[in-house]
PDB file of C-alpha atoms in Angstrom:
ATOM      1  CA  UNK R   6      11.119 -11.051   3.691  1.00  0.00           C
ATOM      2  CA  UNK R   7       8.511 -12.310   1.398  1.00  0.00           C
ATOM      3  CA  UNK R   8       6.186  -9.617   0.267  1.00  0.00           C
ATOM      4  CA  UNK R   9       2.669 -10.953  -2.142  1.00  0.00           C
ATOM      5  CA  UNK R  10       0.188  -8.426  -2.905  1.00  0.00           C
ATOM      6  CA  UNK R  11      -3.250  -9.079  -4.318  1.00  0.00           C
ATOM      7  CA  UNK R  12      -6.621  -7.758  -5.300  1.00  0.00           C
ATOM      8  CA  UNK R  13      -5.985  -5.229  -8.216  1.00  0.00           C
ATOM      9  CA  UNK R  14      -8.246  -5.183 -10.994  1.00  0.00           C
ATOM     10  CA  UNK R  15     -10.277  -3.005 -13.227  1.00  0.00           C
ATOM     11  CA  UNK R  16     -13.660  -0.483 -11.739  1.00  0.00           C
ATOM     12  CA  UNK R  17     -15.249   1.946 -12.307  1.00  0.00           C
ATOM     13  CA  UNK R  18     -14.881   5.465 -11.383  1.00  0.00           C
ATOM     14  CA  UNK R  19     -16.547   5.291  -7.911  1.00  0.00           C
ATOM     15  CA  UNK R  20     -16.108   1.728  -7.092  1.00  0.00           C
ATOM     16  CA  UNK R  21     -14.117  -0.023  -4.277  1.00  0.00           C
ATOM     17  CA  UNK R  22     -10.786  -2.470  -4.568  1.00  0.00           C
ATOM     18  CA  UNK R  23      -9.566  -4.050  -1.251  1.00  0.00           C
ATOM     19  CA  UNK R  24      -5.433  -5.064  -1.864  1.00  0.00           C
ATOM     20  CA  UNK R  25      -4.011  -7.341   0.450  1.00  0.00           C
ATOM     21  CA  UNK R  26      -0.142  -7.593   1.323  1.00  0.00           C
ATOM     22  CA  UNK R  27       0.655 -11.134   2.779  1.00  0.00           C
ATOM     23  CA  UNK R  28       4.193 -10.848   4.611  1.00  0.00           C
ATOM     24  CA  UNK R  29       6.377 -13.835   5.166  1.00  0.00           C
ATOM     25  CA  UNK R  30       9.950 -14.563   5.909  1.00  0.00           C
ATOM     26  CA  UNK R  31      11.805 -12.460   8.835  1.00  0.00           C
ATOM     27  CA  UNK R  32       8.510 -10.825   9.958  1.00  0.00           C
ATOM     28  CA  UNK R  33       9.879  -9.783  12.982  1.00  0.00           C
ATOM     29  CA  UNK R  34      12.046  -7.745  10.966  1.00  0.00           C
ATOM     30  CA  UNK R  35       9.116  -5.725   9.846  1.00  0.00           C
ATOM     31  CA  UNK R  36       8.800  -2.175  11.755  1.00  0.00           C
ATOM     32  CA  UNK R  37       6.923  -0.463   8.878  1.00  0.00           C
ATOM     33  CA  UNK R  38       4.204  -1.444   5.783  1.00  0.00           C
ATOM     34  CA  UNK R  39       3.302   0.736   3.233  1.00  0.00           C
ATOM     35  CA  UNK R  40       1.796   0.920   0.050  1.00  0.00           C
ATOM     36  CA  UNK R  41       3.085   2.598  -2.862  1.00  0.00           C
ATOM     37  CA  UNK R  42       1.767   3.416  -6.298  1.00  0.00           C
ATOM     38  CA  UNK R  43       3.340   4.224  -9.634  1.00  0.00           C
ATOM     39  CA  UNK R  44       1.152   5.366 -12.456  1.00  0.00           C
ATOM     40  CA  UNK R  45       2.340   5.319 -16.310  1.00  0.00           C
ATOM     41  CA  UNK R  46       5.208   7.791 -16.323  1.00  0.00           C
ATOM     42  CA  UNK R  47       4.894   9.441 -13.055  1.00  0.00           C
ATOM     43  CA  UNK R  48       7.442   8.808  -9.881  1.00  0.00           C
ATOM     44  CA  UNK R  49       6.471   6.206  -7.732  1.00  0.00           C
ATOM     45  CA  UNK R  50       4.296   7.801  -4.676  1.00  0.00           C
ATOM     46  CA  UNK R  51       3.855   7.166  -1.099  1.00  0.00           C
ATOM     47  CA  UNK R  52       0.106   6.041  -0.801  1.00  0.00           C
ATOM     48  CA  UNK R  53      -0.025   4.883   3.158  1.00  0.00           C
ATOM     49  CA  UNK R  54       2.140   3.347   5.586  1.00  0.00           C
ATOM     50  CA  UNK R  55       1.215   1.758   8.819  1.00  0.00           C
ATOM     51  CA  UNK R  56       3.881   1.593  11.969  1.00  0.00           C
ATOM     52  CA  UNK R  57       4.662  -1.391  13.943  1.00  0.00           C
ATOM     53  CA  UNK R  58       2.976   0.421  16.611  1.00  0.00           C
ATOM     54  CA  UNK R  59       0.099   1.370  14.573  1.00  0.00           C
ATOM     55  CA  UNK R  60       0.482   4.881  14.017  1.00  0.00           C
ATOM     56  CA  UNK R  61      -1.144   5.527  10.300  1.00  0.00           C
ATOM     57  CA  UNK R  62      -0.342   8.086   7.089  1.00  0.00           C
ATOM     58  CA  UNK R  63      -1.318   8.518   4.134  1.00  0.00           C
ATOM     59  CA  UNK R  64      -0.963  11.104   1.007  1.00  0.00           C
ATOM     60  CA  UNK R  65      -2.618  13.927   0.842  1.00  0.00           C
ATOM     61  CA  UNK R  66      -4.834  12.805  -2.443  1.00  0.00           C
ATOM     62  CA  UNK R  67      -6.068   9.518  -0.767  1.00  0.00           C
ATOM     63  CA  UNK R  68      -6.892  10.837   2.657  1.00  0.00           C
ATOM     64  CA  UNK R  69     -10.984  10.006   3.462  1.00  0.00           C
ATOM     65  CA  UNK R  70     -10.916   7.139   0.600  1.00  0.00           C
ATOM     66  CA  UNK R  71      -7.900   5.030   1.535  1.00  0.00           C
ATOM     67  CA  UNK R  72      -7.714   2.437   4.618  1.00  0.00           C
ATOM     68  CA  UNK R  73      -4.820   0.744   5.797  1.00  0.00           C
ATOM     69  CA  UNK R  74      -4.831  -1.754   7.912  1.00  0.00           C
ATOM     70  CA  UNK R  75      -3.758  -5.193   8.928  1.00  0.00           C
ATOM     71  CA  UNK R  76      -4.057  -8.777  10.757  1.00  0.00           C
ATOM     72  CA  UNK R  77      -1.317  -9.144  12.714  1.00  0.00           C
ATOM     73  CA  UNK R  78      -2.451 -13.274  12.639  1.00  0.00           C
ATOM     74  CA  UNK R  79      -2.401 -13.430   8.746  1.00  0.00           C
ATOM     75  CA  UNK R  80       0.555 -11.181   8.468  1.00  0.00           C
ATOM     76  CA  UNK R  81      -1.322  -9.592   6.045  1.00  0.00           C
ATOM     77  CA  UNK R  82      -1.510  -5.383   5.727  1.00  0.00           C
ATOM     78  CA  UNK R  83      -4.710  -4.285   3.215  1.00  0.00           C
ATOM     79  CA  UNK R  84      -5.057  -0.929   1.610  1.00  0.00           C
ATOM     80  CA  UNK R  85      -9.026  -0.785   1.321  1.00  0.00           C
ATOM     81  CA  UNK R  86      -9.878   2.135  -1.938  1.00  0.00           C
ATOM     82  CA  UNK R  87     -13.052   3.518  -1.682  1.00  0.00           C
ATOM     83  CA  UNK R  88     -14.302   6.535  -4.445  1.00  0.00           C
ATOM     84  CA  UNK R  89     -11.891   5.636  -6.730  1.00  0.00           C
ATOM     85  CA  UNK R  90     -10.866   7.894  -9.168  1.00  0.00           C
ATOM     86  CA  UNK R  91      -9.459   7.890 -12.818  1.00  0.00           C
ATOM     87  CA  UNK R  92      -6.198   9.278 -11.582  1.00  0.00           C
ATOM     88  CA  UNK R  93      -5.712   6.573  -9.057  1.00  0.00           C
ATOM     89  CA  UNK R  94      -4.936   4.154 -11.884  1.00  0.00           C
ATOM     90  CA  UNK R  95      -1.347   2.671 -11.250  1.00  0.00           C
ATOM     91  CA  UNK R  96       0.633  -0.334 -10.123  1.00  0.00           C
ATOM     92  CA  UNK R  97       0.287  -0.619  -6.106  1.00  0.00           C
ATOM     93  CA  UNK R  98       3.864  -2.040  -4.466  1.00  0.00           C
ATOM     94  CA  UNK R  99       3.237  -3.416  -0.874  1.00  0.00           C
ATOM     95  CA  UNK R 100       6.708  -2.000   0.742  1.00  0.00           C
ATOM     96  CA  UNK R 101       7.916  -3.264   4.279  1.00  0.00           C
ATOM     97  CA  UNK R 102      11.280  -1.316   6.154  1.00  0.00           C
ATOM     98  CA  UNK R 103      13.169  -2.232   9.257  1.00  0.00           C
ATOM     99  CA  UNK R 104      12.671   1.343  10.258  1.00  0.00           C
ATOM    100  CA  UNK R 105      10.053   2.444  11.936  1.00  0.00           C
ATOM    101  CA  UNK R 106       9.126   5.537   9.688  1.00  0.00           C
ATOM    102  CA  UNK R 107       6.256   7.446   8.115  1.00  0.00           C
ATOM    103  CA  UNK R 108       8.753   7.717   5.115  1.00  0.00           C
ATOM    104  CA  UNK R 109       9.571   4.219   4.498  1.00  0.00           C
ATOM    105  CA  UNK R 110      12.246   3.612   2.078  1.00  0.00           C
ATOM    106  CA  UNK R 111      11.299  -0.033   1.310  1.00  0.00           C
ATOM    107  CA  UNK R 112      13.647  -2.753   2.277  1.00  0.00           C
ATOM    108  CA  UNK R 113      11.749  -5.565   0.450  1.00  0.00           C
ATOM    109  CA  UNK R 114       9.046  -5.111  -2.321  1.00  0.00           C
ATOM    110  CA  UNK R 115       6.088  -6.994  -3.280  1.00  0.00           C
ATOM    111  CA  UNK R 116       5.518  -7.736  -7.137  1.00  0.00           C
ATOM    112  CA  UNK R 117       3.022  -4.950  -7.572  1.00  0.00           C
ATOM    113  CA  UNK R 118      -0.677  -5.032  -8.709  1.00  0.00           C
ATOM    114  CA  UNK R 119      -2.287  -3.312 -11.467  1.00  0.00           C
ATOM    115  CA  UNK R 120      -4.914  -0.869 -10.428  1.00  0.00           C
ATOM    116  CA  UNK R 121      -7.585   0.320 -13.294  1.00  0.00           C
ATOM    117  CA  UNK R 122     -10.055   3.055 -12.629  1.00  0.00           C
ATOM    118  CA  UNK R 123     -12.146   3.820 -15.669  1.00  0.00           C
ATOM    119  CA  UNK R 124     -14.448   6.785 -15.632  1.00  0.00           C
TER     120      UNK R 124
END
């Protein structure tokens, strides 16, 4: 499995990023997306993970401004940020697991994208 993620950048506090997480390889594999973050010495957090048969989580500090989702067609899963904040600055891995968990423990890990949220 294959995992590309896309769409970081810099905004402003406020502001809206849409990431994108194009899957390819053994998709059928694939019982569980999520997206993680890891901010500049911190652990690397759960941020929201999507089941294969769509049941949805995410953290407690992203609930009401973070929207996973996906197109089953593009094997693509997108984490749409709304009201970002400063403190949601951080590289965002796109995770996939064989499992089908709300605790994913990643099996294959995208590249990561930078995520910059100026105030």
């Amino acid at each position: 499995v294959q995992l590309v993620e896309s769409g970081g950048g810099l905004v402003q506090a406020g502001g809206s990023l849409r990431l994108s997480c194009a899957a390819s390889g053994s998709i059928a594999s694939i019982n569980t997306m999520a997206w993680y973050r890891q901010a500049p010495g911190k652990q690397r957090e759960l941020v929201a993970v999507i089941t294969r048969p769509g049941t949805i989580d995410y953290a407690d500090s992203v609930k009401g401004r973070f929207t996973i989702s996906r197109d089953n067609a593009k094997n693509t899963v997108y984490l749409q940020m709304n009201s970002l904040k400063p403190e949601d600055t951080a590289v965002y891995y796109c995770a996939s697991d064989t499992w089908t968990t709300l605790r994913p423990l990643g099996d294959y890990w995208g590249q990561g994208t930078q995520v910059i949220v100026s105030s």
